[in-house]
mmCIF file of C-alpha atoms in Angstrom:
data_model
loop_
_atom_site.group_PDB
_atom_site.id
_atom_site.type_symbol
_atom_site.label_atom_id
_atom_site.label_comp_id
_atom_site.label_asym_id
_atom_site.label_seq_id
_atom_site.Cartn_x
_atom_site.Cartn_y
_atom_site.Cartn_z
ATOM 1 C CA MET D 1 -171.042 151.565 -179.281
ATOM 2 C CA LYS D 2 -173.562 151.171 -176.909
ATOM 3 C CA LYS D 3 -172.396 152.139 -173.715
ATOM 4 C CA ILE D 4 -170.152 154.557 -175.281
ATOM 5 C CA LEU D 5 -173.271 156.695 -176.069
ATOM 6 C CA LEU D 6 -174.266 156.519 -172.753
ATOM 7 C CA SER D 7 -171.743 157.282 -171.367
ATOM 8 C CA LEU D 8 -171.264 160.528 -172.825
ATOM 9 C CA PHE D 9 -174.976 161.148 -172.499
ATOM 10 C CA PHE D 10 -174.963 160.374 -168.917
ATOM 11 C CA ALA D 11 -171.470 162.770 -168.641
ATOM 12 C CA SER D 12 -173.084 165.616 -170.360
ATOM 13 C CA SER D 13 -176.622 165.068 -168.460
ATOM 14 C CA LEU D 14 -174.878 166.250 -165.602
ATOM 15 C CA SER D 15 -173.119 169.538 -164.060
ATOM 16 C CA SER D 16 -169.294 170.525 -165.229
ATOM 17 C CA CYS D 17 -168.676 170.551 -162.138
ATOM 18 C CA ALA D 18 -170.244 167.576 -160.605
ATOM 19 C CA LEU D 19 -167.684 165.386 -163.491
ATOM 20 C CA TYR D 20 -164.503 167.456 -162.691
ATOM 21 C CA ASP D 21 -165.170 166.377 -158.575
ATOM 22 C CA ALA D 22 -165.355 162.428 -159.909
ATOM 23 C CA TYR D 23 -162.622 162.831 -162.437
ATOM 24 C CA MET D 24 -160.156 164.329 -160.356
ATOM 25 C CA MET D 25 -160.955 162.586 -156.875
ATOM 26 C CA ALA D 26 -157.916 160.667 -154.911
ATOM 27 C CA GLY D 27 -157.203 157.598 -155.434
ATOM 28 C CA TYR D 28 -157.425 154.494 -153.750
ATOM 29 C CA ASP D 29 -154.747 154.678 -150.907
ATOM 30 C CA THR D 30 -153.207 151.628 -149.695
ATOM 31 C CA ASN D 31 -152.595 153.592 -145.868
ATOM 32 C CA GLU D 32 -155.668 154.900 -145.525
ATOM 33 C CA TYR D 33 -157.389 151.808 -145.618
ATOM 34 C CA GLY D 34 -155.521 149.893 -143.500
ATOM 35 C CA LEU D 35 -155.207 151.910 -141.273
ATOM 36 C CA SER D 36 -159.938 152.081 -141.074
ATOM 37 C CA VAL D 37 -159.761 148.583 -141.297
ATOM 38 C CA LYS D 38 -158.022 148.185 -137.895
ATOM 39 C CA ILE D 39 -160.726 151.247 -136.127
ATOM 40 C CA GLN D 40 -162.941 148.344 -137.698
ATOM 41 C CA THR D 41 -161.288 145.402 -136.029
ATOM 42 C CA ILE D 42 -161.188 146.848 -132.838
ATOM 43 C CA GLY D 43 -165.544 147.425 -133.209
ATOM 44 C CA GLU D 44 -165.292 144.136 -134.053
ATOM 45 C CA LEU D 45 -163.390 142.136 -131.194
ATOM 46 C CA GLY D 46 -164.051 145.526 -128.795
ATOM 47 C CA PRO D 47 -166.883 143.864 -127.936
ATOM 48 C CA LYS D 48 -165.898 140.707 -126.396
ATOM 49 C CA SER D 49 -163.386 143.011 -122.941
ATOM 50 C CA CYS D 50 -166.785 145.499 -121.737
ATOM 51 C CA SER D 51 -166.704 143.196 -119.006
ATOM 52 C CA ASN D 52 -163.640 144.660 -118.436
ATOM 53 C CA GLN D 53 -163.027 148.454 -117.914
ATOM 54 C CA SER D 54 -159.776 149.042 -118.751
ATOM 55 C CA THR D 55 -159.110 147.611 -120.998
ATOM 56 C CA SER D 56 -162.041 148.548 -122.586
ATOM 57 C CA TYR D 57 -160.157 152.122 -122.509
ATOM 58 C CA LEU D 58 -157.666 151.240 -123.694
ATOM 59 C CA ASN D 59 -159.783 149.700 -126.562
ATOM 60 C CA PHE D 60 -161.894 153.148 -127.190
ATOM 61 C CA LYS D 61 -158.047 154.942 -126.771
ATOM 62 C CA ASP D 62 -156.662 152.668 -130.156
ATOM 63 C CA ALA D 63 -159.705 153.262 -132.272
ATOM 64 C CA TYR D 64 -159.796 157.261 -131.444
ATOM 65 C CA GLU D 65 -156.039 157.601 -131.537
ATOM 66 C CA LYS D 66 -156.188 155.585 -135.092
ATOM 67 C CA SER D 67 -159.031 157.740 -135.823
ATOM 68 C CA VAL D 68 -157.025 160.419 -135.658
ATOM 69 C CA GLU D 69 -154.239 159.156 -137.444
ATOM 70 C CA LEU D 70 -156.590 158.768 -140.396
ATOM 71 C CA LYS D 71 -157.824 161.587 -140.508
ATOM 72 C CA ASN D 72 -154.413 163.528 -140.349
ATOM 73 C CA PHE D 73 -153.838 161.440 -143.625
ATOM 74 C CA THR D 74 -156.220 162.248 -145.758
ATOM 75 C CA MET D 75 -156.449 166.158 -144.973
ATOM 76 C CA HIS D 76 -153.378 167.242 -147.537
ATOM 77 C CA ILE D 77 -154.103 165.192 -149.961
ATOM 78 C CA GLU D 78 -155.380 167.111 -152.957
ATOM 79 C CA ASP D 79 -159.291 166.547 -153.823
ATOM 80 C CA ASN D 80 -159.296 164.027 -150.961
ATOM 81 C CA LYS D 81 -162.209 166.245 -149.107
ATOM 82 C CA ASP D 82 -164.354 163.030 -148.797
ATOM 83 C CA ALA D 83 -162.763 161.008 -147.096
ATOM 84 C CA HIS D 84 -161.493 163.798 -145.371
ATOM 85 C CA LYS D 85 -164.956 164.849 -143.350
ATOM 86 C CA LEU D 86 -165.205 160.677 -143.150
ATOM 87 C CA ALA D 87 -162.092 160.140 -140.615
ATOM 88 C CA THR D 88 -162.943 163.035 -139.186
ATOM 89 C CA GLU D 89 -166.554 161.640 -138.358
ATOM 90 C CA LEU D 90 -165.773 158.826 -137.567
ATOM 91 C CA THR D 91 -162.950 160.849 -134.736
ATOM 92 C CA LYS D 92 -165.663 162.295 -133.604
ATOM 93 C CA LEU D 93 -167.698 159.009 -132.850
ATOM 94 C CA THR D 94 -164.113 157.257 -131.425
ATOM 95 C CA LYS D 95 -163.378 159.880 -128.904
ATOM 96 C CA GLY D 96 -167.104 159.682 -127.473
ATOM 97 C CA ALA D 97 -166.590 156.594 -125.775
ATOM 98 C CA VAL D 98 -163.017 157.611 -124.718
ATOM 99 C CA GLU D 99 -164.578 160.625 -122.921
ATOM 100 C CA MET D 100 -167.195 158.545 -121.325
ATOM 101 C CA TYR D 101 -164.600 156.365 -119.735
ATOM 102 C CA GLU D 102 -162.761 159.906 -118.988
ATOM 103 C CA LYS D 103 -165.892 161.231 -117.076
ATOM 104 C CA GLN D 104 -167.699 158.226 -115.839
ATOM 105 C CA THR D 105 -165.606 155.580 -113.005
ATOM 106 C CA THR D 106 -167.578 152.884 -113.965
ATOM 107 C CA VAL D 107 -169.178 152.513 -118.105
ATOM 108 C CA SER D 108 -172.014 149.785 -118.510
ATOM 109 C CA GLU D 109 -171.443 146.603 -120.315
ATOM 110 C CA PRO D 110 -174.483 147.740 -122.536
ATOM 111 C CA PHE D 111 -173.025 151.162 -123.282
ATOM 112 C CA CYS D 112 -169.585 149.227 -124.380
ATOM 113 C CA LYS D 113 -170.943 146.695 -127.002
ATOM 114 C CA LEU D 114 -172.936 149.430 -128.925
ATOM 115 C CA LYS D 115 -170.698 151.186 -128.840
ATOM 116 C CA MET D 116 -168.191 149.311 -130.128
ATOM 117 C CA ALA D 117 -171.481 148.547 -132.701
ATOM 118 C CA GLN D 118 -170.982 151.838 -133.825
ATOM 119 C CA ILE D 119 -167.340 151.708 -134.564
ATOM 120 C CA GLU D 120 -167.538 148.877 -136.331
ATOM 121 C CA LYS D 121 -170.570 149.640 -138.503
ATOM 122 C CA ASN D 122 -169.454 153.141 -139.525
ATOM 123 C CA ALA D 123 -165.074 151.841 -139.835
ATOM 124 C CA ASN D 124 -166.217 149.054 -142.066
ATOM 125 C CA GLN D 125 -168.225 151.189 -144.044
ATOM 126 C CA ILE D 126 -166.050 153.722 -144.786
ATOM 127 C CA SER D 127 -163.665 151.088 -145.308
ATOM 128 C CA HIS D 128 -166.116 149.855 -148.194
ATOM 129 C CA VAL D 129 -166.136 153.479 -150.383
ATOM 130 C CA LEU D 130 -162.157 153.886 -149.417
ATOM 131 C CA ALA D 131 -161.388 150.064 -150.895
ATOM 132 C CA ARG D 132 -163.367 151.300 -154.223
ATOM 133 C CA LYS D 133 -161.336 154.460 -155.145
ATOM 134 C CA PRO D 134 -160.233 154.691 -158.699
ATOM 135 C CA ARG D 135 -156.363 152.770 -159.405
ATOM 136 C CA MET R 1 -174.457 151.620 -140.750
ATOM 137 C CA THR R 2 -177.575 151.421 -142.621
ATOM 138 C CA LEU R 3 -180.503 153.908 -142.127
ATOM 139 C CA GLN R 4 -182.025 150.631 -140.937
ATOM 140 C CA GLU R 5 -179.285 149.391 -138.801
ATOM 141 C CA ILE R 6 -179.578 152.781 -137.050
ATOM 142 C CA ASN R 7 -182.819 152.496 -136.793
ATOM 143 C CA ALA R 8 -182.817 149.368 -134.865
ATOM 144 C CA GLN R 9 -180.314 150.604 -133.057
ATOM 145 C CA LEU R 10 -182.611 153.018 -132.261
ATOM 146 C CA ILE R 11 -184.431 151.534 -131.399
ATOM 147 C CA GLU R 12 -182.063 149.105 -128.578
ATOM 148 C CA ILE R 13 -180.996 152.412 -126.955
ATOM 149 C CA ASN R 14 -184.260 153.443 -126.386
ATOM 150 C CA ASN R 15 -185.133 149.692 -125.017
ATOM 151 C CA MET R 16 -182.515 149.805 -122.725
ATOM 152 C CA TYR R 17 -181.849 153.334 -121.520
ATOM 153 C CA ASN R 18 -186.239 152.516 -120.409
ATOM 154 C CA SER R 19 -185.228 149.127 -118.442
ATOM 155 C CA GLY R 20 -182.389 151.307 -116.619
ATOM 156 C CA GLN R 21 -179.242 149.459 -118.252
ATOM 157 C CA ILE R 22 -178.041 152.930 -119.674
ATOM 158 C CA SER R 23 -177.061 155.711 -117.867
ATOM 159 C CA PRO R 24 -178.437 159.196 -119.015
ATOM 160 C CA ALA R 25 -175.034 160.128 -119.795
ATOM 161 C CA GLU R 26 -174.499 157.066 -121.604
ATOM 162 C CA TYR R 27 -178.017 157.309 -123.320
ATOM 163 C CA LYS R 28 -177.400 160.822 -124.626
ATOM 164 C CA SER R 29 -173.657 159.636 -126.248
ATOM 165 C CA LEU R 30 -174.668 156.795 -128.184
ATOM 166 C CA LEU R 31 -177.202 158.566 -129.653
ATOM 167 C CA GLU R 32 -175.415 161.586 -130.707
ATOM 168 C CA GLY R 33 -173.367 158.481 -131.753
ATOM 169 C CA LEU R 34 -176.128 157.539 -133.679
ATOM 170 C CA GLU R 35 -176.996 160.776 -135.370
ATOM 171 C CA ILE R 36 -173.049 160.265 -136.435
ATOM 172 C CA SER R 37 -173.659 157.726 -138.093
ATOM 173 C CA GLN R 38 -176.197 158.983 -140.406
ATOM 174 C CA VAL R 39 -173.454 161.682 -142.142
ATOM 175 C CA ILE R 40 -171.236 159.352 -142.460
ATOM 176 C CA ALA R 41 -173.391 157.056 -144.223
ATOM 177 C CA GLU R 42 -175.056 160.251 -146.166
ATOM 178 C CA SER R 43 -171.618 160.848 -147.035
ATOM 179 C CA ALA R 44 -170.361 157.551 -147.946
ATOM 180 C CA GLU R 45 -173.198 157.430 -150.570
ATOM 181 C CA GLU R 46 -172.151 160.720 -152.302
ATOM 182 C CA MET R 47 -168.719 158.767 -151.810
ATOM 183 C CA ALA R 48 -169.856 155.821 -153.646
ATOM 184 C CA PHE R 49 -171.474 158.088 -156.819
ATOM 185 C CA LYS R 50 -168.306 159.807 -157.301
ATOM 186 C CA GLU R 51 -166.565 156.873 -157.257
ATOM 187 C CA ASP R 52 -169.387 155.507 -160.050
ATOM 188 C CA LEU R 53 -168.881 158.700 -162.415
ATOM 189 C CA ASN R 54 -165.210 158.254 -162.000
ATOM 190 C CA LYS R 55 -165.454 154.479 -163.386
ATOM 191 C CA ILE R 56 -167.579 155.880 -166.501
ATOM 192 C CA ILE R 57 -165.939 158.632 -167.360
ATOM 193 C CA ASN R 58 -162.723 156.986 -167.229
ATOM 194 C CA ASN R 59 -164.234 153.849 -169.707
ATOM 195 C CA ALA R 60 -166.054 156.916 -172.012
ATOM 196 C CA ILE R 61 -162.535 158.457 -172.686
ATOM 197 C CA ASN R 62 -161.045 154.682 -173.190
ATOM 198 C CA ALA R 63 -163.276 154.282 -175.254
ATOM 199 C CA LEU R 64 -163.123 157.255 -177.142
ATOM 200 C CA SER R 65 -159.528 156.728 -177.896
ATOM 201 C CA LEU R 66 -159.838 153.708 -179.009
ATOM 202 C CA ILE R 67 -162.075 155.754 -181.915
ATOM 203 C CA ALA R 68 -160.246 158.505 -182.885
#
């Protein structure tokens, strides 16, 4: 009984827009979660190849392409703007890395490792919230 | 990335740039990456809050349907 009253009190103290947004949010999607985990994995394993320019470039390109796929996948699903926003930001992050390899003939190993760390940690955070979506 | 991780990486990036281990263009790209990380952190937090709220609403509805 206490739980019900607490839930009702909390729910009634928020604006109707916030409640509607939360209630109607898009549910868990295996494809969304799978893509973000793949990007996270590239970020985790990528640093091992940072001494090799061409392999690193291909790894970053792979992460970028998967980010674009995630962004496109989340785009048209109803009530999914939060996931789409996260995917869009991740795409910007991975695109920056690809552009560096396309602009510079030699990219430093420290840059590669730091950028991979950024991709891994952000994709991990996104995977976490995508996994918690309502089922 | 958490705010602590962002802060820690900022220090590392600055040290690497000052010691000449990364180029100015790489430095700029990494800083832009941290800016994006902050946006992702804030958006992820908002989304997590909505997910918690969704659970509360659904629990309340389920509980009410038991009474009614």
